PDB file of C-alpha atoms in Angstrom:
ATOM      1  CA  MET N   1       0.036  -0.021  -0.014  1.00 43.00           C
ATOM      2  CA  LYS N   2       2.846   2.421   0.863  1.00 44.00           C
ATOM      3  CA  SER N   3       4.625   1.713  -2.358  1.00 45.00           C
ATOM      4  CA  ARG N   4       1.481   2.519  -4.269  1.00 44.00           C
ATOM      5  CA  TYR N   5       1.089   5.849  -2.460  1.00 45.00           C
ATOM      6  CA  ASN N   6       4.757   6.802  -3.011  1.00 54.00           C
ATOM      7  CA  LEU N   7       4.397   6.039  -6.756  1.00 50.00           C
ATOM      8  CA  TRP N   8       1.273   8.131  -6.966  1.00 54.00           C
ATOM      9  CA  LYS N   9       3.009  11.019  -5.149  1.00 63.00           C
ATOM     10  CA  LYS N  10       6.082  10.831  -7.389  1.00 64.00           C
ATOM     11  CA  GLN N  11       3.957  11.105 -10.579  1.00 63.00           C
ATOM     12  CA  LEU N  12       1.948  13.971  -9.144  1.00 65.00           C
ATOM     13  CA  ILE N  13       5.189  15.908  -8.420  1.00 70.00           C
ATOM     14  CA  VAL N  14       6.657  15.281 -11.881  1.00 68.00           C
ATOM     15  CA  PHE N  15       3.390  16.302 -13.569  1.00 71.00           C
ATOM     16  CA  GLY N  16       3.126  19.454 -11.404  1.00 72.00           C
ATOM     17  CA  ALA N  17       6.745  20.395 -12.269  1.00 73.00           C
ATOM     18  CA  GLN N  18       6.157  19.908 -15.999  1.00 79.00           C
ATOM     19  CA  LEU N  19       2.876  21.796 -15.879  1.00 83.00           C
ATOM     20  CA  TYR N  20       4.445  24.728 -14.067  1.00 75.00           C
ATOM     21  CA  LEU N  21       7.492  24.831 -16.424  1.00 77.00           C
ATOM     22  CA  ARG N  22       5.415  24.474 -19.684  1.00 78.00           C
ATOM     23  CA  GLY N  23       2.763  26.748 -18.483  1.00 82.00           C
ATOM     24  CA  ARG N  24       5.332  29.512 -17.868  1.00 80.00           C
ATOM     25  CA  SER N  25       7.130  28.922 -21.225  1.00 77.00           C
ATOM     26  CA  ILE N  26       4.054  28.946 -23.411  1.00 83.00           C
ATOM     27  CA  GLN N  27       2.344  31.501 -21.317  1.00 83.00           C
ATOM     28  CA  ILE N  28      -0.881  29.961 -20.307  1.00 91.00           C
ATOM     29  CA  GLY N  29      -2.929  32.228 -18.159  1.00 92.00           C
ATOM     30  CA  GLY N  30      -5.891  34.635 -17.891  1.00 96.00           C
ATOM     31  CA  ASP N  31      -8.758  35.366 -15.573  1.00 97.00           C
ATOM     32  CA  THR N  32     -10.240  31.920 -14.887  1.00 97.00           C
ATOM     33  CA  VAL N  33      -9.144  28.271 -14.836  1.00 97.00           C
ATOM     34  CA  ILE N  34     -11.561  25.443 -14.364  1.00 97.00           C
ATOM     35  CA  ASP N  35     -10.162  22.263 -12.892  1.00 95.00           C
ATOM     36  CA  VAL N  36     -11.977  18.886 -13.380  1.00 95.00           C
ATOM     37  CA  SER N  37      -9.388  16.445 -12.010  1.00 85.00           C
ATOM     38  CA  ALA N  38     -10.021  12.899 -10.860  1.00 79.00           C
ATOM     39  CA  GLY N  39     -10.611  12.698  -7.128  1.00 76.00           C
ATOM     40  CA  HIS N  40      -9.936  15.851  -5.138  1.00 77.00           C
ATOM     41  CA  ILE N  41      -6.401  16.287  -6.490  1.00 84.00           C
ATOM     42  CA  LEU N  42      -5.239  19.858  -5.988  1.00 87.00           C
ATOM     43  CA  TYR N  43      -1.599  19.693  -7.090  1.00 83.00           C
ATOM     44  CA  PRO N  44      -2.144  20.958 -10.626  1.00 87.00           C
ATOM     45  CA  LEU N  45      -3.707  24.062  -9.064  1.00 92.00           C
ATOM     46  CA  PHE N  46      -0.624  24.831  -6.964  1.00 90.00           C
ATOM     47  CA  ALA N  47       1.340  24.697 -10.293  1.00 89.00           C
ATOM     48  CA  VAL N  48      -0.835  27.246 -12.068  1.00 93.00           C
ATOM     49  CA  ARG N  49      -2.022  29.468  -9.188  1.00 93.00           C
ATOM     50  CA  GLN N  50       0.113  32.426 -10.302  1.00 92.00           C
ATOM     51  CA  PHE N  51      -1.205  32.254 -13.922  1.00 94.00           C
ATOM     52  CA  PHE N  52      -4.919  32.909 -13.121  1.00 96.00           C
ATOM     53  CA  LYS N  53      -6.973  35.184 -10.975  1.00 96.00           C
ATOM     54  CA  GLU N  54      -9.748  32.748 -10.221  1.00 97.00           C
ATOM     55  CA  ILE N  55     -10.035  29.012  -9.787  1.00 97.00           C
ATOM     56  CA  ILE N  56     -13.265  27.120 -10.306  1.00 97.00           C
ATOM     57  CA  ILE N  57     -13.382  23.410  -9.382  1.00 96.00           C
ATOM     58  CA  ILE N  58     -15.910  21.008 -10.753  1.00 97.00           C
ATOM     59  CA  GLU N  59     -16.189  17.464  -9.457  1.00 94.00           C
ATOM     60  CA  CYS N  60     -18.062  14.415 -10.464  1.00 92.00           C
ATOM     61  CA  ASN N  61     -19.230  13.347  -6.980  1.00 91.00           C
ATOM     62  CA  ASP N  62     -20.218  14.712  -3.564  1.00 93.00           C
ATOM     63  CA  GLN N  63     -17.316  12.912  -1.848  1.00 92.00           C
ATOM     64  CA  CYS N  64     -14.751  14.751  -3.942  1.00 91.00           C
ATOM     65  CA  ILE N  65     -16.483  17.994  -3.324  1.00 93.00           C
ATOM     66  CA  LYS N  66     -16.383  17.391   0.423  1.00 94.00           C
ATOM     67  CA  GLY N  67     -12.629  16.600   0.214  1.00 93.00           C
ATOM     68  CA  VAL N  68     -11.943  19.934  -1.597  1.00 94.00           C
ATOM     69  CA  ARG N  69     -13.975  21.938   0.830  1.00 95.00           C
ATOM     70  CA  ASN N  70     -12.298  20.256   3.868  1.00 95.00           C
ATOM     71  CA  TRP N  71      -8.941  21.298   2.368  1.00 95.00           C
ATOM     72  CA  ILE N  72     -10.057  24.887   1.716  1.00 95.00           C
ATOM     73  CA  ASP N  73     -11.400  25.099   5.268  1.00 95.00           C
ATOM     74  CA  ASN N  74      -8.280  23.717   6.795  1.00 93.00           C
ATOM     75  CA  ASP N  75     -10.299  20.861   8.225  1.00 94.00           C
ATOM     76  CA  PRO N  76      -8.133  18.581  10.455  1.00 91.00           C
ATOM     77  CA  GLY N  77      -9.331  15.602   8.456  1.00 91.00           C
ATOM     78  CA  ALA N  78      -8.414  17.096   5.090  1.00 94.00           C
ATOM     79  CA  HIS N  79      -5.782  15.441   2.916  1.00 90.00           C
ATOM     80  CA  ASP N  80      -2.315  16.814   3.556  1.00 92.00           C
ATOM     81  CA  TRP N  81      -0.923  18.192   0.277  1.00 91.00           C
ATOM     82  CA  SER N  82       2.153  19.684   1.881  1.00 91.00           C
ATOM     83  CA  TYR N  83       4.557  17.170   0.245  1.00 87.00           C
ATOM     84  CA  ALA N  84       3.378  18.660  -3.088  1.00 86.00           C
ATOM     85  CA  SER N  85       3.493  22.323  -2.309  1.00 90.00           C
ATOM     86  CA  LYS N  86       6.993  21.696  -0.716  1.00 90.00           C
ATOM     87  CA  ALA N  87       8.171  19.976  -3.916  1.00 86.00           C
ATOM     88  CA  LEU N  88       6.771  22.783  -6.089  1.00 86.00           C
ATOM     89  CA  LYS N  89       8.488  25.464  -3.889  1.00 89.00           C
ATOM     90  CA  GLU N  90      11.810  23.786  -4.727  1.00 87.00           C
ATOM     91  CA  ILE N  91      11.013  23.485  -8.446  1.00 85.00           C
ATOM     92  CA  GLU N  92      10.022  27.160  -8.646  1.00 87.00           C
ATOM     93  CA  ASN N  93      12.980  28.250  -6.479  1.00 84.00           C
ATOM     94  CA  ALA N  94      10.351  30.408  -4.719  1.00 78.00           C
ATOM     95  CA  SER N  95      10.949  32.830  -1.882  1.00 87.00           C
ATOM     96  CA  GLU N  96       7.484  32.160  -0.519  1.00 91.00           C
ATOM     97  CA  SER N  97       6.926  29.300   1.776  1.00 95.00           C
ATOM     98  CA  TYR N  98       4.949  26.196   0.988  1.00 94.00           C
ATOM     99  CA  GLN N  99       2.210  27.538   3.321  1.00 96.00           C
ATOM    100  CA  ASP N 100       2.074  30.613   1.117  1.00 96.00           C
ATOM    101  CA  ILE N 101       1.678  28.568  -2.021  1.00 94.00           C
ATOM    102  CA  GLU N 102      -1.257  26.728  -0.403  1.00 95.00           C
ATOM    103  CA  ALA N 103      -2.698  29.951   0.934  1.00 96.00           C
ATOM    104  CA  MET N 104      -2.638  31.647  -2.438  1.00 96.00           C
ATOM    105  CA  THR N 105      -4.292  28.678  -4.050  1.00 96.00           C
ATOM    106  CA  ARG N 106      -7.100  28.702  -1.344  1.00 96.00           C
ATOM    107  CA  ARG N 107      -7.725  32.426  -1.933  1.00 97.00           C
ATOM    108  CA  LYS N 108      -8.238  31.938  -5.601  1.00 97.00           C
ATOM    109  CA  MET N 109     -10.708  29.002  -5.320  1.00 96.00           C
ATOM    110  CA  LYS N 110     -13.949  30.955  -5.730  1.00 90.00           C
ATOM    111  CA  ARG N 111     -16.537  28.168  -6.240  1.00 95.00           C
ATOM    112  CA  ILE N 112     -16.985  24.469  -6.485  1.00 96.00           C
ATOM    113  CA  GLU N 113     -19.675  22.796  -8.580  1.00 97.00           C
ATOM    114  CA  LYS N 114     -20.791  19.320  -9.255  1.00 96.00           C
ATOM    115  CA  CYS N 115     -20.442  18.033 -12.985  1.00 97.00           C
ATOM    116  CA  ASP N 116     -21.459  15.277 -15.306  1.00 97.00           C
ATOM    117  CA  LEU N 117     -19.355  15.298 -18.511  1.00 97.00           C
ATOM    118  CA  ALA N 118     -22.121  13.260 -20.262  1.00 97.00           C
ATOM    119  CA  LYS N 119     -24.176  16.412 -20.317  1.00 97.00           C
ATOM    120  CA  LYS N 120     -23.854  19.122 -23.003  1.00 97.00           C
ATOM    121  CA  ASN N 121     -23.558  21.590 -20.151  1.00 98.00           C
ATOM    122  CA  PRO N 122     -21.448  19.581 -17.666  1.00 98.00           C
ATOM    123  CA  THR N 123     -22.552  21.793 -14.738  1.00 98.00           C
ATOM    124  CA  SER N 124     -26.234  21.937 -15.617  1.00 97.00           C
ATOM    125  CA  PRO N 125     -28.343  23.677 -14.441  1.00 97.00           C
ATOM    126  CA  VAL N 126     -25.514  25.973 -13.400  1.00 97.00           C
ATOM    127  CA  GLU N 127     -24.055  28.105 -16.235  1.00 97.00           C
ATOM    128  CA  LEU N 128     -20.279  28.771 -15.738  1.00 97.00           C
ATOM    129  CA  PRO N 129     -18.465  31.697 -17.471  1.00 95.00           C
ATOM    130  CA  LYS N 130     -16.204  30.369 -20.167  1.00 97.00           C
ATOM    131  CA  ALA N 131     -12.717  29.869 -18.875  1.00 98.00           C
ATOM    132  CA  ASP N 132      -9.300  30.795 -20.232  1.00 98.00           C
ATOM    133  CA  CYS N 133      -8.034  27.270 -19.271  1.00 97.00           C
ATOM    134  CA  VAL N 134      -9.499  23.914 -18.333  1.00 97.00           C
ATOM    135  CA  ILE N 135      -7.278  21.338 -16.476  1.00 94.00           C
ATOM    136  CA  CYS N 136      -8.337  17.667 -16.655  1.00 94.00           C
ATOM    137  CA  PHE N 137      -6.222  15.290 -14.625  1.00 87.00           C
ATOM    138  CA  ARG N 138      -7.266  11.752 -15.710  1.00 84.00           C
ATOM    139  CA  THR N 139     -10.978  12.482 -15.417  1.00 91.00           C
ATOM    140  CA  LEU N 140     -11.774  11.814 -19.092  1.00 94.00           C
ATOM    141  CA  ASP N 141     -10.006   8.445 -18.875  1.00 90.00           C
ATOM    142  CA  GLY N 142     -12.051   7.364 -15.841  1.00 88.00           C
ATOM    143  CA  VAL N 143     -15.560   8.500 -16.766  1.00 92.00           C
ATOM    144  CA  SER N 144     -15.518   7.419 -20.426  1.00 95.00           C
ATOM    145  CA  PRO N 145     -16.571   3.794 -20.846  1.00 94.00           C
ATOM    146  CA  ASP N 146     -15.492   3.694 -24.556  1.00 96.00           C
ATOM    147  CA  ARG N 147     -13.968   5.817 -27.167  1.00 97.00           C
ATOM    148  CA  ASN N 148     -17.237   7.289 -28.423  1.00 98.00           C
ATOM    149  CA  ALA N 149     -18.032   8.393 -24.878  1.00 98.00           C
ATOM    150  CA  PHE N 150     -14.537   9.954 -24.639  1.00 97.00           C
ATOM    151  CA  ARG N 151     -15.261  12.062 -27.733  1.00 98.00           C
ATOM    152  CA  ARG N 152     -18.638  13.113 -26.364  1.00 98.00           C
ATOM    153  CA  ASN N 153     -17.226  13.945 -22.971  1.00 98.00           C
ATOM    154  CA  LEU N 154     -14.317  15.910 -24.463  1.00 98.00           C
ATOM    155  CA  LYS N 155     -16.722  17.962 -26.640  1.00 98.00           C
ATOM    156  CA  ASN N 156     -18.904  18.734 -23.592  1.00 98.00           C
ATOM    157  CA  LEU N 157     -15.910  19.625 -21.550  1.00 98.00           C
ATOM    158  CA  SER N 158     -14.677  21.890 -24.260  1.00 98.00           C
ATOM    159  CA  SER N 159     -17.917  23.887 -24.046  1.00 98.00           C
ATOM    160  CA  LEU N 160     -16.580  25.361 -20.819  1.00 98.00           C
ATOM    161  CA  LEU N 161     -13.570  26.793 -22.605  1.00 98.00           C
ATOM    162  CA  LYS N 162     -13.153  30.142 -24.491  1.00 97.00           C
ATOM    163  CA  ALA N 163     -11.953  30.110 -28.060  1.00 97.00           C
ATOM    164  CA  GLY N 164      -8.289  30.676 -27.779  1.00 97.00           C
ATOM    165  CA  GLY N 165      -8.279  29.128 -24.378  1.00 97.00           C
ATOM    166  CA  ASN N 166      -6.082  26.136 -23.346  1.00 96.00           C
ATOM    167  CA  LEU N 167      -7.023  22.591 -22.475  1.00 96.00           C
ATOM    168  CA  VAL N 168      -4.491  20.937 -20.177  1.00 94.00           C
ATOM    169  CA  LEU N 169      -4.785  17.076 -20.010  1.00 92.00           C
ATOM    170  CA  LEU N 170      -2.870  14.416 -18.094  1.00 88.00           C
ATOM    171  CA  ALA N 171      -3.749  11.365 -20.320  1.00 88.00           C
ATOM    172  CA  ASP N 172      -2.752   7.723 -19.571  1.00 84.00           C
ATOM    173  CA  ILE N 173      -1.702   5.768 -22.615  1.00 86.00           C
ATOM    174  CA  GLY N 174      -2.137   1.983 -22.557  1.00 80.00           C
ATOM    175  CA  THR N 175      -3.818   1.747 -19.177  1.00 78.00           C
ATOM    176  CA  SER N 176      -6.930  -0.151 -18.241  1.00 69.00           C
ATOM    177  CA  TYR N 177      -7.249   0.215 -14.475  1.00 66.00           C
ATOM    178  CA  LEU N 178      -5.971   2.217 -11.494  1.00 66.00           C
ATOM    179  CA  MET N 179      -5.757   1.052  -7.880  1.00 60.00           C
ATOM    180  CA  VAL N 180      -6.794   3.493  -5.042  1.00 60.00           C
ATOM    181  CA  GLY N 181      -6.195   1.664  -1.839  1.00 61.00           C
ATOM    182  CA  ASP N 182      -7.811  -1.698  -2.220  1.00 68.00           C
ATOM    183  CA  ASP N 183     -10.311  -0.485  -4.896  1.00 68.00           C
ATOM    184  CA  LYS N 184      -9.741  -1.047  -8.571  1.00 72.00           C
ATOM    185  CA  PHE N 185     -11.042   1.578 -10.982  1.00 72.00           C
ATOM    186  CA  PHE N 186     -11.665   1.433 -14.692  1.00 77.00           C
ATOM    187  CA  VAL N 187      -9.481   3.595 -17.035  1.00 84.00           C
ATOM    188  CA  LEU N 188     -10.221   3.734 -20.681  1.00 90.00           C
ATOM    189  CA  ASP N 189      -7.378   2.157 -22.774  1.00 90.00           C
ATOM    190  CA  TYR N 190      -6.396   4.123 -25.907  1.00 92.00           C
ATOM    191  CA  ASP N 191      -3.316   4.925 -27.879  1.00 92.00           C
ATOM    192  CA  GLU N 192      -1.632   8.135 -28.827  1.00 94.00           C
ATOM    193  CA  SER N 193      -2.990   8.258 -32.366  1.00 96.00           C
ATOM    194  CA  PHE N 194      -6.587   8.260 -30.905  1.00 96.00           C
ATOM    195  CA  LEU N 195      -5.723  11.017 -28.441  1.00 96.00           C
ATOM    196  CA  THR N 196      -4.186  13.313 -31.032  1.00 97.00           C
ATOM    197  CA  GLN N 197      -6.925  12.781 -33.585  1.00 97.00           C
ATOM    198  CA  VAL N 198      -9.820  13.335 -31.207  1.00 98.00           C
ATOM    199  CA  LEU N 199      -8.162  16.651 -30.145  1.00 98.00           C
ATOM    200  CA  LYS N 200      -7.733  17.660 -33.810  1.00 97.00           C
ATOM    201  CA  ASP N 201     -11.377  16.640 -34.561  1.00 97.00           C
ATOM    202  CA  GLU N 202     -12.575  18.944 -31.720  1.00 97.00           C
ATOM    203  CA  GLY N 203     -10.755  21.895 -33.246  1.00 97.00           C
ATOM    204  CA  TYR N 204      -7.663  21.953 -30.947  1.00 98.00           C
ATOM    205  CA  THR N 205      -4.139  22.891 -31.849  1.00 97.00           C
ATOM    206  CA  ILE N 206      -1.565  20.999 -29.749  1.00 97.00           C
ATOM    207  CA  LYS N 207       1.007  23.368 -28.155  1.00 95.00           C
ATOM    208  CA  CYS N 208       2.732  20.952 -25.873  1.00 93.00           C
ATOM    209  CA  TYR N 209       2.820  17.185 -25.989  1.00 94.00           C
ATOM    210  CA  GLU N 210       5.319  15.410 -23.790  1.00 91.00           C
ATOM    211  CA  LYS N 211       5.871  12.370 -21.668  1.00 87.00           C
ATOM    212  CA  VAL N 212       5.465  12.522 -17.866  1.00 81.00           C
ATOM    213  CA  GLY N 213       7.747  10.213 -16.073  1.00 65.00           C
ATOM    214  CA  GLY N 214       8.522   6.669 -17.459  1.00 55.00           C
ATOM    215  CA  GLU N 215       6.793   3.421 -18.200  1.00 51.00           C
ATOM    216  CA  SER N 216       5.511   1.771 -15.060  1.00 52.00           C
ATOM    217  CA  THR N 217       4.197  -1.685 -14.237  1.00 49.00           C
ATOM    218  CA  SER N 218       3.134  -2.131 -10.635  1.00 51.00           C
ATOM    219  CA  ASP N 219       0.156  -3.208  -8.613  1.00 51.00           C
ATOM    220  CA  LEU N 220      -1.050   0.433  -8.961  1.00 53.00           C
ATOM    221  CA  TYR N 221      -1.446   0.235 -12.704  1.00 56.00           C
ATOM    222  CA  ALA N 222       0.167  -0.916 -15.882  1.00 57.00           C
ATOM    223  CA  LEU N 223       1.154   2.312 -17.623  1.00 60.00           C
ATOM    224  CA  LYS N 224       2.869   2.461 -21.031  1.00 68.00           C
ATOM    225  CA  LYS N 225       2.982   6.226 -20.966  1.00 80.00           C
ATOM    226  CA  ALA N 226       1.398   9.355 -19.298  1.00 83.00           C
ATOM    227  CA  ILE N 227       1.227  12.389 -21.521  1.00 88.00           C
ATOM    228  CA  LEU N 228       0.970  16.063 -20.600  1.00 90.00           C
ATOM    229  CA  VAL N 229      -0.975  17.861 -23.339  1.00 94.00           C
ATOM    230  CA  VAL N 230      -1.564  21.599 -23.717  1.00 94.00           C
ATOM    231  CA  ALA N 231      -3.978  22.260 -26.618  1.00 96.00           C
ATOM    232  CA  GLU N 232      -5.453  25.610 -27.768  1.00 97.00           C
ATOM    233  CA  LYS N 233      -9.164  25.777 -28.724  1.00 97.00           C
ATOM    234  CA  GLN N 234      -9.687  27.286 -32.147  1.00 94.00           C
TER     235      GLN N 234
END
């Protein structure tokens, strides 16, 4: 169990580092970022906190919403993300403390909404303002039972994004499951050609496409490749 958790933490840190560095180099930013990440994972938001004025979080279930709210409220039972904020402080070579990184992220979290990516408006009946950026950390892979559903869900997710805005994905290539504790969760298995084609079909121009970490076979998952994608909506 501990080895699984350490592997998960390592990949989060690598992804966050690459997201920060690529986000800075290709100048993603603007007023609003919407995050729809699997579980109540907050590390991607630490990495982009300086690039946006406001953070909106959308989650697929009430348990994840509760987990985010607990962290925002500094609830004693909230997940401790300090390992991630400390790692990012080193990567950024920041003068601010890791507590400052977390505090800035909390201040910018303006709202949390429930979502269903199978709906044309994923947050229906709530209408969100279109965002400058949408971050999706593995959610499309987990909620799409097949490739047609993936296409539909991507289309619906894209409706939340402004023209000219950036979609940021962490996509798992060649994975069919993910272990969280003792629970095994489905992950849609697809290849790189499918991912790039579906983005092209939805009118995206890929600005960044790079590998995150290495191939991994463990009791957590069998992963050929994890990909960080930044794509601009036309």
